[in-house]
């Protein structure tokens, strides 16, 4: 069988795409098995009328809408790009309530309006138009409702491949986001074509496309009950009840029984507050996957690192019935503090937000992951470490997070936490391999002269400093977060954070500078020697 171009064939027309979207939406809206896909009742402060009433597209204020009017709306998820030709400001607001300038409407906006009209949805929410961009109070207030905006949309339209608002929902390029190992074969006997996909096709909407690299888009994807991803060559439909592909592939809902680490990125029904049956352990695992995915994404403005995930934080707070502490959680503070930057060889790609306190993963200058060992990531047995006697040792005594304006969307005024935990000084020295060999992240501790000989791996301290690698021997104050024991080998694992004083040590104020774990036959920390510090 000759191998043809992976995406050879007749692309669907605009009319065919619009009809497919309309059918998907109707099927989901009327299927009794899709009750969890129903949007949560909400009407944003402003919406764009798409023209179903016969009038030109324009801004509609919620307060001025007819009380009996159908206020169902779609929402657009897209990349801004470097330039945005059309946005609402204090000077254009009055004009836009009369009519959006037709010659200035960028292609992505115009095509999203076409999709909404074809689906019978009278309004659409587009952030550049529905938020007054030069009014900081309005931006903070509206950004704080982002979870409700996307959770209340009838349909979120994701311009997945578009680099900016001018490219349209379906840009001409088709190569991006598809593996060269995808292939299309023609069966000699029947003459039919069979397409083979590299990897799980359900990951296409949330991985390896332009939109999936942007920070703001993650909560737009996760919090929307229905999403149509405008991918090439095939659109994808995702809702809490199914995943459909334009070529006819159909998948059922993501369930709690699926152990794939990427499940939280597939809009699982299990994360819906009104239907979740997910165990606390699995909810924590889902949250940590969100942190790992989100922290590796790009933001135009680093100060948006917390605002762009604020909706997801509020969503998880309602699902987990827990209190968030700037990206950490009150009841699992030991586990949450055990974040570390990924051990990639290249320098951290972003400087991080200097206004964020050192103890939150939001201050990580790049992607973050976790070193915790206080409980397993799944409910059942897993390969690798089998832990018993898992314990946490840090207590959250108090916290003080103050905002200049609206919580989570305005700048921080101040933020600190007071914790109590076992503490000790640890001498840490980078190994020779640490300075350029294969064992980056491993340290010699307590003056031990360990070497990796005869195939025996002897280094027992692993971790990363938050801003840069350790390049010289130093003694650091360390706070114990949690301990665990490998049920197979009997080894003890201790996870700790590394801190340094802010000002004079007697003032008791510190900043976090890293996290690591120790492995040994016996514990290194003395649980009786605790100290209380304030982390900034």
PDB file of N, CA and C in Angstrom, residues 66-104:
ATOM      1  N   UNK A  66     -32.937  43.459  27.331  1.00  0.00           N
ATOM      2  CA  UNK A  66     -34.334  43.160  27.640  1.00  0.00           C
ATOM      3  C   UNK A  66     -34.385  41.971  28.591  1.00  0.00           C
ATOM      4  N   UNK A  67     -35.157  42.061  29.635  1.00  0.00           N
ATOM      5  CA  UNK A  67     -35.222  40.993  30.623  1.00  0.00           C
ATOM      6  C   UNK A  67     -35.694  39.670  30.052  1.00  0.00           C
ATOM      7  N   UNK A  68     -36.482  39.711  28.970  1.00  0.00           N
ATOM      8  CA  UNK A  68     -36.984  38.482  28.357  1.00  0.00           C
ATOM      9  C   UNK A  68     -36.092  37.996  27.221  1.00  0.00           C
ATOM     10  N   UNK A  69     -34.989  38.674  27.007  1.00  0.00           N
ATOM     11  CA  UNK A  69     -34.121  38.357  25.875  1.00  0.00           C
ATOM     12  C   UNK A  69     -33.296  37.098  26.156  1.00  0.00           C
ATOM     13  N   UNK A  70     -33.087  36.299  25.102  1.00  0.00           N
ATOM     14  CA  UNK A  70     -32.236  35.122  25.202  1.00  0.00           C
ATOM     15  C   UNK A  70     -30.781  35.586  25.248  1.00  0.00           C
ATOM     16  N   UNK A  71     -30.122  35.427  26.401  1.00  0.00           N
ATOM     17  CA  UNK A  71     -28.755  35.921  26.569  1.00  0.00           C
ATOM     18  C   UNK A  71     -27.726  34.791  26.465  1.00  0.00           C
ATOM     19  N   UNK A  72     -28.077  33.722  25.780  1.00  0.00           N
ATOM     20  CA  UNK A  72     -27.099  32.658  25.559  1.00  0.00           C
ATOM     21  C   UNK A  72     -25.946  33.188  24.719  1.00  0.00           C
ATOM     22  N   UNK A  73     -24.750  32.729  25.034  1.00  0.00           N
ATOM     23  CA  UNK A  73     -23.585  33.269  24.344  1.00  0.00           C
ATOM     24  C   UNK A  73     -22.527  32.185  24.139  1.00  0.00           C
ATOM     25  N   UNK A  74     -21.675  32.424  23.143  1.00  0.00           N
ATOM     26  CA  UNK A  74     -20.473  31.634  22.926  1.00  0.00           C
ATOM     27  C   UNK A  74     -19.301  32.424  23.501  1.00  0.00           C
ATOM     28  N   UNK A  75     -18.136  31.805  23.552  1.00  0.00           N
ATOM     29  CA  UNK A  75     -16.926  32.489  24.016  1.00  0.00           C
ATOM     30  C   UNK A  75     -15.788  32.122  23.080  1.00  0.00           C
ATOM     31  N   UNK A  76     -14.871  33.048  22.899  1.00  0.00           N
ATOM     32  CA  UNK A  76     -13.730  32.831  22.008  1.00  0.00           C
ATOM     33  C   UNK A  76     -12.457  32.664  22.820  1.00  0.00           C
ATOM     34  N   UNK A  77     -11.680  31.646  22.471  1.00  0.00           N
ATOM     35  CA  UNK A  77     -10.351  31.414  23.054  1.00  0.00           C
ATOM     36  C   UNK A  77      -9.356  31.530  21.927  1.00  0.00           C
ATOM     37  N   UNK A  78      -8.393  32.457  22.035  1.00  0.00           N
ATOM     38  CA  UNK A  78      -7.501  32.761  20.907  1.00  0.00           C
ATOM     39  C   UNK A  78      -6.220  33.391  21.405  1.00  0.00           C
ATOM     40  N   UNK A  79      -5.238  33.503  20.527  1.00  0.00           N
ATOM     41  CA  UNK A  79      -3.996  34.206  20.833  1.00  0.00           C
ATOM     42  C   UNK A  79      -4.125  35.656  20.388  1.00  0.00           C
ATOM     43  N   UNK A  80      -3.741  36.576  21.237  1.00  0.00           N
ATOM     44  CA  UNK A  80      -3.784  37.985  20.878  1.00  0.00           C
ATOM     45  C   UNK A  80      -2.781  38.329  19.786  1.00  0.00           C
ATOM     46  N   UNK A  81      -1.562  37.794  19.899  1.00  0.00           N
ATOM     47  CA  UNK A  81      -0.513  38.215  18.980  1.00  0.00           C
ATOM     48  C   UNK A  81       0.072  39.543  19.397  1.00  0.00           C
ATOM     49  N   UNK A  82       0.974  40.056  18.590  1.00  0.00           N
ATOM     50  CA  UNK A  82       1.646  41.302  18.945  1.00  0.00           C
ATOM     51  C   UNK A  82       0.734  42.509  18.819  1.00  0.00           C
ATOM     52  N   UNK A  83      -0.133  42.510  17.828  1.00  0.00           N
ATOM     53  CA  UNK A  83      -0.996  43.661  17.590  1.00  0.00           C
ATOM     54  C   UNK A  83      -2.448  43.206  17.572  1.00  0.00           C
ATOM     55  N   UNK A  84      -3.312  43.984  18.178  1.00  0.00           N
ATOM     56  CA  UNK A  84      -4.734  43.703  18.161  1.00  0.00           C
ATOM     57  C   UNK A  84      -5.435  44.913  17.545  1.00  0.00           C
ATOM     58  N   UNK A  85      -5.975  44.768  16.342  1.00  0.00           N
ATOM     59  CA  UNK A  85      -6.512  45.942  15.648  1.00  0.00           C
ATOM     60  C   UNK A  85      -7.795  46.492  16.230  1.00  0.00           C
ATOM     61  N   UNK A  86      -8.490  45.702  17.037  1.00  0.00           N
ATOM     62  CA  UNK A  86      -9.774  46.154  17.557  1.00  0.00           C
ATOM     63  C   UNK A  86      -9.892  45.772  19.026  1.00  0.00           C
ATOM     64  N   UNK A  87     -10.095  46.771  19.861  1.00  0.00           N
ATOM     65  CA  UNK A  87     -10.289  46.528  21.282  1.00  0.00           C
ATOM     66  C   UNK A  87     -11.145  47.640  21.868  1.00  0.00           C
ATOM     67  N   UNK A  88     -11.841  47.336  22.934  1.00  0.00           N
ATOM     68  CA  UNK A  88     -12.692  48.323  23.589  1.00  0.00           C
ATOM     69  C   UNK A  88     -11.868  49.122  24.587  1.00  0.00           C
ATOM     70  N   UNK A  89     -11.955  50.416  24.486  1.00  0.00           N
ATOM     71  CA  UNK A  89     -11.314  51.325  25.431  1.00  0.00           C
ATOM     72  C   UNK A  89     -12.353  52.312  25.940  1.00  0.00           C
ATOM     73  N   UNK A  90     -11.953  53.157  26.850  1.00  0.00           N
ATOM     74  CA  UNK A  90     -12.892  54.151  27.368  1.00  0.00           C
ATOM     75  C   UNK A  90     -13.367  55.103  26.270  1.00  0.00           C
ATOM     76  N   UNK A  91     -12.558  55.289  25.233  1.00  0.00           N
ATOM     77  CA  UNK A  91     -12.944  56.202  24.151  1.00  0.00           C
ATOM     78  C   UNK A  91     -13.762  55.516  23.057  1.00  0.00           C
ATOM     79  N   UNK A  92     -13.634  54.201  22.919  1.00  0.00           N
ATOM     80  CA  UNK A  92     -14.385  53.499  21.861  1.00  0.00           C
ATOM     81  C   UNK A  92     -15.644  52.827  22.380  1.00  0.00           C
ATOM     82  N   UNK A  93     -15.827  52.783  23.691  1.00  0.00           N
ATOM     83  CA  UNK A  93     -16.946  52.045  24.275  1.00  0.00           C
ATOM     84  C   UNK A  93     -18.285  52.516  23.725  1.00  0.00           C
ATOM     85  N   UNK A  94     -18.532  53.809  23.704  1.00  0.00           N
ATOM     86  CA  UNK A  94     -19.822  54.327  23.239  1.00  0.00           C
ATOM     87  C   UNK A  94     -20.047  53.977  21.769  1.00  0.00           C
ATOM     88  N   UNK A  95     -19.007  54.112  20.944  1.00  0.00           N
ATOM     89  CA  UNK A  95     -19.120  53.788  19.522  1.00  0.00           C
ATOM     90  C   UNK A  95     -19.447  52.310  19.315  1.00  0.00           C
ATOM     91  N   UNK A  96     -18.790  51.435  20.076  1.00  0.00           N
ATOM     92  CA  UNK A  96     -18.963  49.994  19.872  1.00  0.00           C
ATOM     93  C   UNK A  96     -20.342  49.515  20.306  1.00  0.00           C
ATOM     94  N   UNK A  97     -21.011  50.272  21.196  1.00  0.00           N
ATOM     95  CA  UNK A  97     -22.374  49.878  21.566  1.00  0.00           C
ATOM     96  C   UNK A  97     -23.354  50.175  20.435  1.00  0.00           C
ATOM     97  N   UNK A  98     -22.947  50.981  19.495  1.00  0.00           N
ATOM     98  CA  UNK A  98     -23.771  51.246  18.315  1.00  0.00           C
ATOM     99  C   UNK A  98     -23.450  50.265  17.192  1.00  0.00           C
ATOM    100  N   UNK A  99     -22.146  50.083  16.935  1.00  0.00           N
ATOM    101  CA  UNK A  99     -21.715  49.157  15.877  1.00  0.00           C
ATOM    102  C   UNK A  99     -20.201  48.978  15.955  1.00  0.00           C
ATOM    103  N   UNK A 100     -19.756  47.735  15.784  1.00  0.00           N
ATOM    104  CA  UNK A 100     -18.321  47.492  15.659  1.00  0.00           C
ATOM    105  C   UNK A 100     -17.882  47.890  14.256  1.00  0.00           C
ATOM    106  N   UNK A 101     -16.799  48.634  14.123  1.00  0.00           N
ATOM    107  CA  UNK A 101     -16.349  49.049  12.784  1.00  0.00           C
ATOM    108  C   UNK A 101     -16.105  47.833  11.899  1.00  0.00           C
ATOM    109  N   UNK A 102     -16.909  47.599  10.872  1.00  0.00           N
ATOM    110  CA  UNK A 102     -16.802  46.352  10.099  1.00  0.00           C
ATOM    111  C   UNK A 102     -15.448  46.148   9.445  1.00  0.00           C
ATOM    112  N   UNK A 103     -14.796  47.223   9.031  1.00  0.00           N
ATOM    113  CA  UNK A 103     -13.509  47.082   8.354  1.00  0.00           C
ATOM    114  C   UNK A 103     -12.369  46.784   9.321  1.00  0.00           C
ATOM    115  N   UNK A 104     -12.604  46.951  10.614  1.00  0.00           N
ATOM    116  CA  UNK A 104     -11.555  46.725  11.602  1.00  0.00           C
ATOM    117  C   UNK A 104     -11.705  45.401  12.345  1.00  0.00           C
TER     118      UNK A 104
END
